């Protein structure tokens, strides 16, 4: 299966990706995670990306598109993939389509997770991430058993630098201006699956899997 997760910041893309990639045994490709890894490792790409991410702006397409194209050529993508947070602009969507075409492939699904704007800030600001294994939690909606400690590995839980109220609001505006047009783009292609992302996490997972198994 070749699929994309679309949705505003805090919609639950990363959370749902975990379940989907387990269910379908495909790699999870999150451009945000790739940029954060580069920032942590202090690479040149990380340094460039950080300037944009810290302000809640999109990293320029020149940096993002090549990265994804190269990732899709790796061996594990032969059985399919789940893209999370890419494409985010019409230009990225066209570039993805061209890249897949040249590989003799096409997209099967675009999973559009819908959550009202009013709920998104609370979701992002309350999010905590394990510093060691990357597991995501929420201070109210998805708590670890012990506050500040990862259930999986005992690692410390941290807040993402771009999860302040102000930056999240910027990210939501950027989403509405630059990414939301993709809903129309993929609806016209007939591959969009709309999911109510306001239900509890486990129910959203069930709804997505049911749609993908149809
Ligand atoms: P990225 O990392 O992709 O961030 P995002 O799109 O803003 O989305 P998030 O990761 O914040 O939210 P999510 O939907 O994954 O939600 P999650 O599951 O964690 O991108 C970061 C930055 O990188 C961008 O701003 C940009 O600068 C750059 N970038 C990345 N890709 C790019 C691209 N293609 N082009 C250019 N720049 C790019 O859930 C959020 C919280 O809610 C969690 O705490 C979770 O536990 C909780 N939660 C989840 N589901 C539910 C539910 N159903 N009910 C209650 N709580 C829930
Ligand atoms: Mg995410
Ligand atoms: Zn952990």
PDB file of C-alpha atoms and ligand atoms in Angstrom:
ATOM      1  CA  UNK A   1       0.000   0.000   0.000  1.00  0.00           C
ATOM      2  CA  UNK A   2       1.214   3.486  -0.893  1.00  0.00           C
ATOM      3  CA  UNK A   3      -0.508   6.132   1.169  1.00  0.00           C
ATOM      4  CA  UNK A   4      -0.255   9.660   2.533  1.00  0.00           C
ATOM      5  CA  UNK A   5      -1.440  11.033   5.867  1.00  0.00           C
ATOM      6  CA  UNK A   6      -2.848  14.523   5.481  1.00  0.00           C
ATOM      7  CA  UNK A   7      -4.107  16.760   8.262  1.00  0.00           C
ATOM      8  CA  UNK A   8      -3.343  19.904  10.255  1.00  0.00           C
ATOM      9  CA  UNK A   9      -0.699  20.106  13.012  1.00  0.00           C
ATOM     10  CA  UNK A  10      -1.830  17.997  15.966  1.00  0.00           C
ATOM     11  CA  UNK A  11      -4.477  16.104  13.975  1.00  0.00           C
ATOM     12  CA  UNK A  12      -2.933  12.777  14.978  1.00  0.00           C
ATOM     13  CA  UNK A  13      -0.906  11.857  11.881  1.00  0.00           C
ATOM     14  CA  UNK A  14       2.095  10.528  13.811  1.00  0.00           C
ATOM     15  CA  UNK A  15      -0.108   8.762  16.357  1.00  0.00           C
ATOM     16  CA  UNK A  16      -2.136   6.973  13.687  1.00  0.00           C
ATOM     17  CA  UNK A  17       0.920   6.246  11.531  1.00  0.00           C
ATOM     18  CA  UNK A  18       2.188   3.883  14.215  1.00  0.00           C
ATOM     19  CA  UNK A  19      -0.909   1.661  13.965  1.00  0.00           C
ATOM     20  CA  UNK A  20      -1.145   1.797  10.173  1.00  0.00           C
ATOM     21  CA  UNK A  21       2.470   0.825   9.499  1.00  0.00           C
ATOM     22  CA  UNK A  22       2.169  -2.095  11.922  1.00  0.00           C
ATOM     23  CA  UNK A  23      -1.021  -3.279  10.283  1.00  0.00           C
ATOM     24  CA  UNK A  24       0.348  -3.105   6.729  1.00  0.00           C
ATOM     25  CA  UNK A  25       4.087  -3.723   7.403  1.00  0.00           C
ATOM     26  CA  UNK A  26       5.249  -0.655   5.501  1.00  0.00           C
ATOM     27  CA  UNK A  27       7.770   2.051   6.430  1.00  0.00           C
ATOM     28  CA  UNK A  28       6.624   5.304   8.086  1.00  0.00           C
ATOM     29  CA  UNK A  29       8.189   8.319   6.399  1.00  0.00           C
ATOM     30  CA  UNK A  30       7.674  11.546   8.346  1.00  0.00           C
ATOM     31  CA  UNK A  31       9.505  14.541   6.907  1.00  0.00           C
ATOM     32  CA  UNK A  32       9.137  16.310  10.267  1.00  0.00           C
ATOM     33  CA  UNK A  33      10.836  13.372  12.041  1.00  0.00           C
ATOM     34  CA  UNK A  34      13.616  13.299   9.429  1.00  0.00           C
ATOM     35  CA  UNK A  35      14.263  17.031   9.890  1.00  0.00           C
ATOM     36  CA  UNK A  36      14.236  16.677  13.702  1.00  0.00           C
ATOM     37  CA  UNK A  37      16.760  13.813  13.492  1.00  0.00           C
ATOM     38  CA  UNK A  38      19.012  16.003  11.357  1.00  0.00           C
ATOM     39  CA  UNK A  39      18.704  18.862  13.845  1.00  0.00           C
ATOM     40  CA  UNK A  40      19.637  16.529  16.711  1.00  0.00           C
ATOM     41  CA  UNK A  41      22.663  15.266  14.777  1.00  0.00           C
ATOM     42  CA  UNK A  42      23.686  18.800  13.787  1.00  0.00           C
ATOM     43  CA  UNK A  43      23.825  18.117  10.020  1.00  0.00           C
ATOM     44  CA  UNK A  44      23.857  20.890   7.408  1.00  0.00           C
ATOM     45  CA  UNK A  45      20.287  20.002   6.441  1.00  0.00           C
ATOM     46  CA  UNK A  46      19.255  20.150  10.087  1.00  0.00           C
ATOM     47  CA  UNK A  47      20.746  23.630  10.483  1.00  0.00           C
ATOM     48  CA  UNK A  48      18.864  24.940   7.463  1.00  0.00           C
ATOM     49  CA  UNK A  49      15.583  23.238   8.372  1.00  0.00           C
ATOM     50  CA  UNK A  50      15.680  24.501  11.954  1.00  0.00           C
ATOM     51  CA  UNK A  51      15.446  28.159  10.878  1.00  0.00           C
ATOM     52  CA  UNK A  52      12.070  27.479   9.319  1.00  0.00           C
ATOM     53  CA  UNK A  53      10.696  24.910  11.748  1.00  0.00           C
ATOM     54  CA  UNK A  54      11.294  27.073  14.814  1.00  0.00           C
ATOM     55  CA  UNK A  55       9.052  29.726  13.287  1.00  0.00           C
ATOM     56  CA  UNK A  56       6.407  27.259  12.161  1.00  0.00           C
ATOM     57  CA  UNK A  57       7.170  27.922   8.494  1.00  0.00           C
ATOM     58  CA  UNK A  58       7.597  25.292   5.809  1.00  0.00           C
ATOM     59  CA  UNK A  59      11.098  24.161   4.930  1.00  0.00           C
ATOM     60  CA  UNK A  60      11.672  25.145   1.261  1.00  0.00           C
ATOM     61  CA  UNK A  61      10.595  22.609  -1.364  1.00  0.00           C
ATOM     62  CA  UNK A  62      14.158  22.400  -2.775  1.00  0.00           C
ATOM     63  CA  UNK A  63      15.315  20.792   0.469  1.00  0.00           C
ATOM     64  CA  UNK A  64      12.254  18.651   1.074  1.00  0.00           C
ATOM     65  CA  UNK A  65      11.475  17.125  -2.312  1.00  0.00           C
ATOM     66  CA  UNK A  66      14.929  15.611  -2.973  1.00  0.00           C
ATOM     67  CA  UNK A  67      14.985  14.144   0.503  1.00  0.00           C
ATOM     68  CA  UNK A  68      11.705  12.309  -0.020  1.00  0.00           C
ATOM     69  CA  UNK A  69      12.551  11.182  -3.549  1.00  0.00           C
ATOM     70  CA  UNK A  70      15.762   9.572  -2.294  1.00  0.00           C
ATOM     71  CA  UNK A  71      13.965   7.953   0.621  1.00  0.00           C
ATOM     72  CA  UNK A  72      11.370   6.396  -1.709  1.00  0.00           C
ATOM     73  CA  UNK A  73      14.165   4.741  -3.701  1.00  0.00           C
ATOM     74  CA  UNK A  74      15.311   2.767  -0.658  1.00  0.00           C
ATOM     75  CA  UNK A  75      14.642  -0.959  -0.619  1.00  0.00           C
ATOM     76  CA  UNK A  76      12.057  -1.032   2.165  1.00  0.00           C
ATOM     77  CA  UNK A  77       9.699   1.147   0.072  1.00  0.00           C
ATOM     78  CA  UNK A  78       9.284  -1.600  -2.512  1.00  0.00           C
ATOM     79  CA  UNK A  79       6.419  -3.063  -0.461  1.00  0.00           C
ATOM     80  CA  UNK A  80       4.791   0.365  -0.081  1.00  0.00           C
ATOM     81  CA  UNK A  81       5.053   3.311   2.309  1.00  0.00           C
ATOM     82  CA  UNK A  82       3.141   5.725   4.495  1.00  0.00           C
ATOM     83  CA  UNK A  83       4.115   9.368   4.040  1.00  0.00           C
ATOM     84  CA  UNK A  84       3.342  11.615   7.036  1.00  0.00           C
ATOM     85  CA  UNK A  85       3.566  15.383   6.542  1.00  0.00           C
ATOM     86  CA  UNK A  86       4.555  15.188   2.878  1.00  0.00           C
ATOM     87  CA  UNK A  87       3.375  16.572   0.481  1.00  0.00           C
ATOM     88  CA  UNK A  88       2.463  19.897   2.067  1.00  0.00           C
ATOM     89  CA  UNK A  89       2.327  22.121  -1.021  1.00  0.00           C
ATOM     90  CA  UNK A  90       0.856  21.658  -4.510  1.00  0.00           C
ATOM     91  CA  UNK A  91       4.409  21.804  -5.862  1.00  0.00           C
ATOM     92  CA  UNK A  92       5.435  18.903  -3.577  1.00  0.00           C
ATOM     93  CA  UNK A  93       2.354  16.933  -4.634  1.00  0.00           C
ATOM     94  CA  UNK A  94       3.237  17.336  -8.324  1.00  0.00           C
ATOM     95  CA  UNK A  95       6.842  16.373  -7.643  1.00  0.00           C
ATOM     96  CA  UNK A  96       5.700  13.257  -5.785  1.00  0.00           C
ATOM     97  CA  UNK A  97       3.415  12.249  -8.621  1.00  0.00           C
ATOM     98  CA  UNK A  98       6.239  12.631 -11.164  1.00  0.00           C
ATOM     99  CA  UNK A  99       8.672  10.686  -8.983  1.00  0.00           C
ATOM    100  CA  UNK A 100       6.216   7.816  -8.511  1.00  0.00           C
ATOM    101  CA  UNK A 101       5.363   7.779 -12.206  1.00  0.00           C
ATOM    102  CA  UNK A 102       9.027   7.423 -13.095  1.00  0.00           C
ATOM    103  CA  UNK A 103       9.135   4.421 -10.742  1.00  0.00           C
ATOM    104  CA  UNK A 104       6.007   2.914 -12.343  1.00  0.00           C
ATOM    105  CA  UNK A 105       4.000   3.526  -9.159  1.00  0.00           C
ATOM    106  CA  UNK A 106       1.004   5.520  -7.985  1.00  0.00           C
ATOM    107  CA  UNK A 107      -0.728   6.406  -4.724  1.00  0.00           C
ATOM    108  CA  UNK A 108      -3.514   4.196  -3.377  1.00  0.00           C
ATOM    109  CA  UNK A 109      -4.902   6.399  -0.598  1.00  0.00           C
ATOM    110  CA  UNK A 110      -4.728   9.847   0.908  1.00  0.00           C
ATOM    111  CA  UNK A 111      -5.953   9.614   4.497  1.00  0.00           C
ATOM    112  CA  UNK A 112      -7.276  13.032   5.480  1.00  0.00           C
ATOM    113  CA  UNK A 113      -7.591  13.350   9.276  1.00  0.00           C
ATOM    114  CA  UNK A 114     -10.072  16.104  10.083  1.00  0.00           C
ATOM    115  CA  UNK A 115      -9.988  17.982  13.392  1.00  0.00           C
ATOM    116  CA  UNK A 116     -11.463  21.429  14.082  1.00  0.00           C
ATOM    117  CA  UNK A 117      -8.963  24.242  14.549  1.00  0.00           C
ATOM    118  CA  UNK A 118     -10.162  24.921  18.133  1.00  0.00           C
ATOM    119  CA  UNK A 119      -8.890  21.515  19.292  1.00  0.00           C
ATOM    120  CA  UNK A 120      -5.502  21.579  17.592  1.00  0.00           C
ATOM    121  CA  UNK A 121      -3.605  23.999  19.837  1.00  0.00           C
ATOM    122  CA  UNK A 122      -4.421  22.031  22.989  1.00  0.00           C
ATOM    123  CA  UNK A 123      -3.325  18.810  21.323  1.00  0.00           C
ATOM    124  CA  UNK A 124       0.027  20.175  20.222  1.00  0.00           C
ATOM    125  CA  UNK A 125       0.813  22.151  23.382  1.00  0.00           C
ATOM    126  CA  UNK A 126       0.013  19.119  25.594  1.00  0.00           C
ATOM    127  CA  UNK A 127       2.085  16.721  23.502  1.00  0.00           C
ATOM    128  CA  UNK A 128       5.187  15.116  25.013  1.00  0.00           C
ATOM    129  CA  UNK A 129       7.720  12.986  23.149  1.00  0.00           C
ATOM    130  CA  UNK A 130      10.211  10.451  24.466  1.00  0.00           C
ATOM    131  CA  UNK A 131      13.708  11.784  24.006  1.00  0.00           C
ATOM    132  CA  UNK A 132      15.062   8.267  23.407  1.00  0.00           C
ATOM    133  CA  UNK A 133      12.483   6.268  21.402  1.00  0.00           C
ATOM    134  CA  UNK A 134      10.245   9.016  20.000  1.00  0.00           C
ATOM    135  CA  UNK A 135       6.984   7.653  21.453  1.00  0.00           C
ATOM    136  CA  UNK A 136       4.272  10.348  21.559  1.00  0.00           C
ATOM    137  CA  UNK A 137       2.058  11.097  24.586  1.00  0.00           C
ATOM    138  CA  UNK A 138      -0.410  13.772  25.622  1.00  0.00           C
ATOM    139  CA  UNK A 139      -0.650  15.255  29.112  1.00  0.00           C
ATOM    140  CA  UNK A 140      -4.442  14.839  29.148  1.00  0.00           C
ATOM    141  CA  UNK A 141      -5.466  12.554  26.256  1.00  0.00           C
ATOM    142  CA  UNK A 142      -2.725   9.925  26.176  1.00  0.00           C
ATOM    143  CA  UNK A 143      -0.864   9.940  29.480  1.00  0.00           C
ATOM    144  CA  UNK A 144       2.148   7.806  30.327  1.00  0.00           C
ATOM    145  CA  UNK A 145       1.724   5.611  33.447  1.00  0.00           C
ATOM    146  CA  UNK A 146       4.292   7.737  35.271  1.00  0.00           C
ATOM    147  CA  UNK A 147       4.415  11.473  34.601  1.00  0.00           C
ATOM    148  CA  UNK A 148       7.388  12.573  32.498  1.00  0.00           C
ATOM    149  CA  UNK A 149       8.616   9.004  31.872  1.00  0.00           C
ATOM    150  CA  UNK A 150       8.210   6.868  28.721  1.00  0.00           C
ATOM    151  CA  UNK A 151       6.238   3.620  29.167  1.00  0.00           C
ATOM    152  CA  UNK A 152       8.280   1.911  26.443  1.00  0.00           C
ATOM    153  CA  UNK A 153      11.825   2.653  27.473  1.00  0.00           C
ATOM    154  CA  UNK A 154      11.886   4.758  30.651  1.00  0.00           C
ATOM    155  CA  UNK A 155      13.222   7.765  28.663  1.00  0.00           C
ATOM    156  CA  UNK A 156      12.529  11.359  29.612  1.00  0.00           C
ATOM    157  CA  UNK A 157       9.505  13.028  27.977  1.00  0.00           C
ATOM    158  CA  UNK A 158      10.151  16.375  26.312  1.00  0.00           C
ATOM    159  CA  UNK A 159       8.108  19.039  24.548  1.00  0.00           C
ATOM    160  CA  UNK A 160       8.789  19.803  20.892  1.00  0.00           C
ATOM    161  CA  UNK A 161      10.343  23.238  20.404  1.00  0.00           C
ATOM    162  CA  UNK A 162       7.630  24.239  17.904  1.00  0.00           C
ATOM    163  CA  UNK A 163       4.783  23.212  20.242  1.00  0.00           C
ATOM    164  CA  UNK A 164       4.308  26.616  21.880  1.00  0.00           C
ATOM    165  CA  UNK A 165       0.881  28.235  21.481  1.00  0.00           C
ATOM    166  CA  UNK A 166       2.207  30.968  19.192  1.00  0.00           C
ATOM    167  CA  UNK A 167       4.180  28.669  16.888  1.00  0.00           C
ATOM    168  CA  UNK A 168       1.332  26.158  16.694  1.00  0.00           C
ATOM    169  CA  UNK A 169      -0.987  28.975  15.612  1.00  0.00           C
ATOM    170  CA  UNK A 170       1.502  29.912  12.867  1.00  0.00           C
ATOM    171  CA  UNK A 171       1.694  26.285  11.772  1.00  0.00           C
ATOM    172  CA  UNK A 172      -2.088  26.076  11.565  1.00  0.00           C
ATOM    173  CA  UNK A 173      -2.199  29.219   9.380  1.00  0.00           C
ATOM    174  CA  UNK A 174       0.536  27.840   7.123  1.00  0.00           C
ATOM    175  CA  UNK A 175      -1.420  24.589   6.865  1.00  0.00           C
ATOM    176  CA  UNK A 176      -4.594  26.425   5.844  1.00  0.00           C
ATOM    177  CA  UNK A 177      -2.819  28.520   3.222  1.00  0.00           C
ATOM    178  CA  UNK A 178      -0.420  26.025   1.686  1.00  0.00           C
ATOM    179  CA  UNK A 179      -1.539  22.476   2.507  1.00  0.00           C
ATOM    180  CA  UNK A 180      -5.344  22.551   2.629  1.00  0.00           C
ATOM    181  CA  UNK A 181      -5.573  22.971  -1.202  1.00  0.00           C
ATOM    182  CA  UNK A 182      -4.262  19.388  -1.401  1.00  0.00           C
ATOM    183  CA  UNK A 183      -7.616  18.119  -0.133  1.00  0.00           C
ATOM    184  CA  UNK A 184      -9.241  19.323  -3.346  1.00  0.00           C
ATOM    185  CA  UNK A 185      -6.316  18.102  -5.430  1.00  0.00           C
ATOM    186  CA  UNK A 186      -6.620  14.524  -4.132  1.00  0.00           C
ATOM    187  CA  UNK A 187     -10.424  14.553  -3.971  1.00  0.00           C
ATOM    188  CA  UNK A 188     -10.396  15.208  -7.727  1.00  0.00           C
ATOM    189  CA  UNK A 189      -8.098  12.220  -8.166  1.00  0.00           C
ATOM    190  CA  UNK A 190     -10.647  10.097  -6.283  1.00  0.00           C
ATOM    191  CA  UNK A 191      -8.206   8.665  -3.729  1.00  0.00           C
ATOM    192  CA  UNK A 192      -9.075  10.634  -0.601  1.00  0.00           C
ATOM    193  CA  UNK A 193     -10.443   8.969   2.523  1.00  0.00           C
ATOM    194  CA  UNK A 194     -11.897  11.437   5.060  1.00  0.00           C
ATOM    195  CA  UNK A 195     -11.549  10.442   8.717  1.00  0.00           C
ATOM    196  CA  UNK A 196     -13.111  12.088  11.782  1.00  0.00           C
ATOM    197  CA  UNK A 197     -10.012  12.716  13.895  1.00  0.00           C
ATOM    198  CA  UNK A 198     -11.941  14.056  16.889  1.00  0.00           C
ATOM    199  CA  UNK A 199     -12.871  10.601  18.183  1.00  0.00           C
ATOM    200  CA  UNK A 200     -10.649   8.817  20.747  1.00  0.00           C
ATOM    201  CA  UNK A 201      -7.301   7.590  19.381  1.00  0.00           C
ATOM    202  CA  UNK A 202      -8.260   3.871  19.279  1.00  0.00           C
ATOM    203  CA  UNK A 203     -11.520   4.601  17.451  1.00  0.00           C
ATOM    204  CA  UNK A 204      -9.771   6.747  14.843  1.00  0.00           C
ATOM    205  CA  UNK A 205      -7.348   3.849  14.249  1.00  0.00           C
ATOM    206  CA  UNK A 206     -10.248   1.430  13.756  1.00  0.00           C
ATOM    207  CA  UNK A 207     -11.973   3.794  11.318  1.00  0.00           C
ATOM    208  CA  UNK A 208      -8.800   4.222   9.254  1.00  0.00           C
ATOM    209  CA  UNK A 209      -8.018   0.494   9.073  1.00  0.00           C
ATOM    210  CA  UNK A 210     -11.635  -0.278   8.115  1.00  0.00           C
ATOM    211  CA  UNK A 211     -11.480   2.240   5.249  1.00  0.00           C
ATOM    212  CA  UNK A 212      -8.143   0.912   3.994  1.00  0.00           C
ATOM    213  CA  UNK A 213      -9.387  -2.688   4.096  1.00  0.00           C
ATOM    214  CA  UNK A 214     -12.540  -1.941   2.075  1.00  0.00           C
TER     215      UNK A 214
HETATM  216  P1  LIG B   1       5.584  17.792  11.418  1.00  0.00           P
HETATM  217  O1  LIG B   1       6.459  17.121  12.374  1.00  0.00           O
HETATM  218  O2  LIG B   1       5.022  17.029  10.292  1.00  0.00           O
HETATM  219  O3  LIG B   1       4.426  18.518  12.232  1.00  0.00           O
HETATM  220  P2  LIG B   1       2.877  18.829  11.891  1.00  0.00           P
HETATM  221  O4  LIG B   1       2.427  18.568  10.535  1.00  0.00           O
HETATM  222  O5  LIG B   1       2.709  20.210  12.377  1.00  0.00           O
HETATM  223  O6  LIG B   1       2.110  17.793  12.665  1.00  0.00           O
HETATM  224  P3  LIG B   1       2.372  17.278  14.102  1.00  0.00           P
HETATM  225  O7  LIG B   1       3.489  16.316  14.115  1.00  0.00           O
HETATM  226  O8  LIG B   1       2.474  18.469  15.012  1.00  0.00           O
HETATM  227  O9  LIG B   1       0.990  16.606  14.445  1.00  0.00           O
HETATM  228  P4  LIG B   1       0.455  15.134  14.171  1.00  0.00           P
HETATM  229  O10 LIG B   1      -0.673  15.242  13.236  1.00  0.00           O
HETATM  230  O11 LIG B   1       1.562  14.188  13.836  1.00  0.00           O
HETATM  231  O12 LIG B   1      -0.136  14.829  15.605  1.00  0.00           O
HETATM  232  P5  LIG B   1       0.289  13.743  16.718  1.00  0.00           P
HETATM  233  O13 LIG B   1      -0.082  12.378  16.276  1.00  0.00           O
HETATM  234  O14 LIG B   1       1.653  13.959  17.209  1.00  0.00           O
HETATM  235  O15 LIG B   1       6.345  19.051  10.802  1.00  0.00           O
HETATM  236  C1  LIG B   1       7.061  19.925  11.639  1.00  0.00           C
HETATM  237  C2  LIG B   1       7.717  21.001  10.808  1.00  0.00           C
HETATM  238  O16 LIG B   1       8.650  20.420   9.906  1.00  0.00           O
HETATM  239  C3  LIG B   1       6.802  21.845   9.931  1.00  0.00           C
HETATM  240  O17 LIG B   1       6.223  22.910  10.630  1.00  0.00           O
HETATM  241  C4  LIG B   1       7.783  22.308   8.837  1.00  0.00           C
HETATM  242  O18 LIG B   1       8.576  23.368   9.308  1.00  0.00           O
HETATM  243  C5  LIG B   1       8.679  21.094   8.658  1.00  0.00           C
HETATM  244  N1  LIG B   1       8.180  20.180   7.609  1.00  0.00           N
HETATM  245  C6  LIG B   1       7.777  18.891   7.781  1.00  0.00           C
HETATM  246  N2  LIG B   1       7.370  18.358   6.618  1.00  0.00           N
HETATM  247  C7  LIG B   1       7.530  19.331   5.680  1.00  0.00           C
HETATM  248  C8  LIG B   1       7.257  19.402   4.280  1.00  0.00           C
HETATM  249  N3  LIG B   1       6.723  18.361   3.609  1.00  0.00           N
HETATM  250  N4  LIG B   1       7.519  20.567   3.638  1.00  0.00           N
HETATM  251  C9  LIG B   1       8.051  21.623   4.293  1.00  0.00           C
HETATM  252  N5  LIG B   1       8.302  21.624   5.609  1.00  0.00           N
HETATM  253  C10 LIG B   1       8.051  20.488   6.308  1.00  0.00           C
HETATM  254  O19 LIG B   1      -0.776  14.150  17.872  1.00  0.00           O
HETATM  255  C11 LIG B   1      -0.694  15.406  18.526  1.00  0.00           C
HETATM  256  C12 LIG B   1      -1.055  15.244  20.009  1.00  0.00           C
HETATM  257  O20 LIG B   1      -2.448  14.925  20.123  1.00  0.00           O
HETATM  258  C13 LIG B   1      -0.298  14.121  20.711  1.00  0.00           C
HETATM  259  O21 LIG B   1       0.000  14.500  22.014  1.00  0.00           O
HETATM  260  C14 LIG B   1      -1.288  12.934  20.698  1.00  0.00           C
HETATM  261  O22 LIG B   1      -1.101  12.074  21.799  1.00  0.00           O
HETATM  262  C15 LIG B   1      -2.635  13.656  20.760  1.00  0.00           C
HETATM  263  N6  LIG B   1      -3.688  12.973  19.999  1.00  0.00           N
HETATM  264  C16 LIG B   1      -3.560  12.345  18.789  1.00  0.00           C
HETATM  265  N7  LIG B   1      -4.757  11.839  18.379  1.00  0.00           N
HETATM  266  C17 LIG B   1      -5.661  12.184  19.340  1.00  0.00           C
HETATM  267  C18 LIG B   1      -7.070  11.945  19.485  1.00  0.00           C
HETATM  268  N8  LIG B   1      -7.762  11.272  18.553  1.00  0.00           N
HETATM  269  N9  LIG B   1      -7.661  12.428  20.593  1.00  0.00           N
HETATM  270  C19 LIG B   1      -6.950  13.118  21.545  1.00  0.00           C
HETATM  271  N10 LIG B   1      -5.628  13.359  21.462  1.00  0.00           N
HETATM  272  C20 LIG B   1      -4.985  12.891  20.369  1.00  0.00           C
HETATM  273 MG1  LIG B   2       3.652  14.349  13.542  1.00  0.00          MG
HETATM  274 ZN1  LIG B   3      10.769   5.925  25.020  1.00  0.00          ZN
END
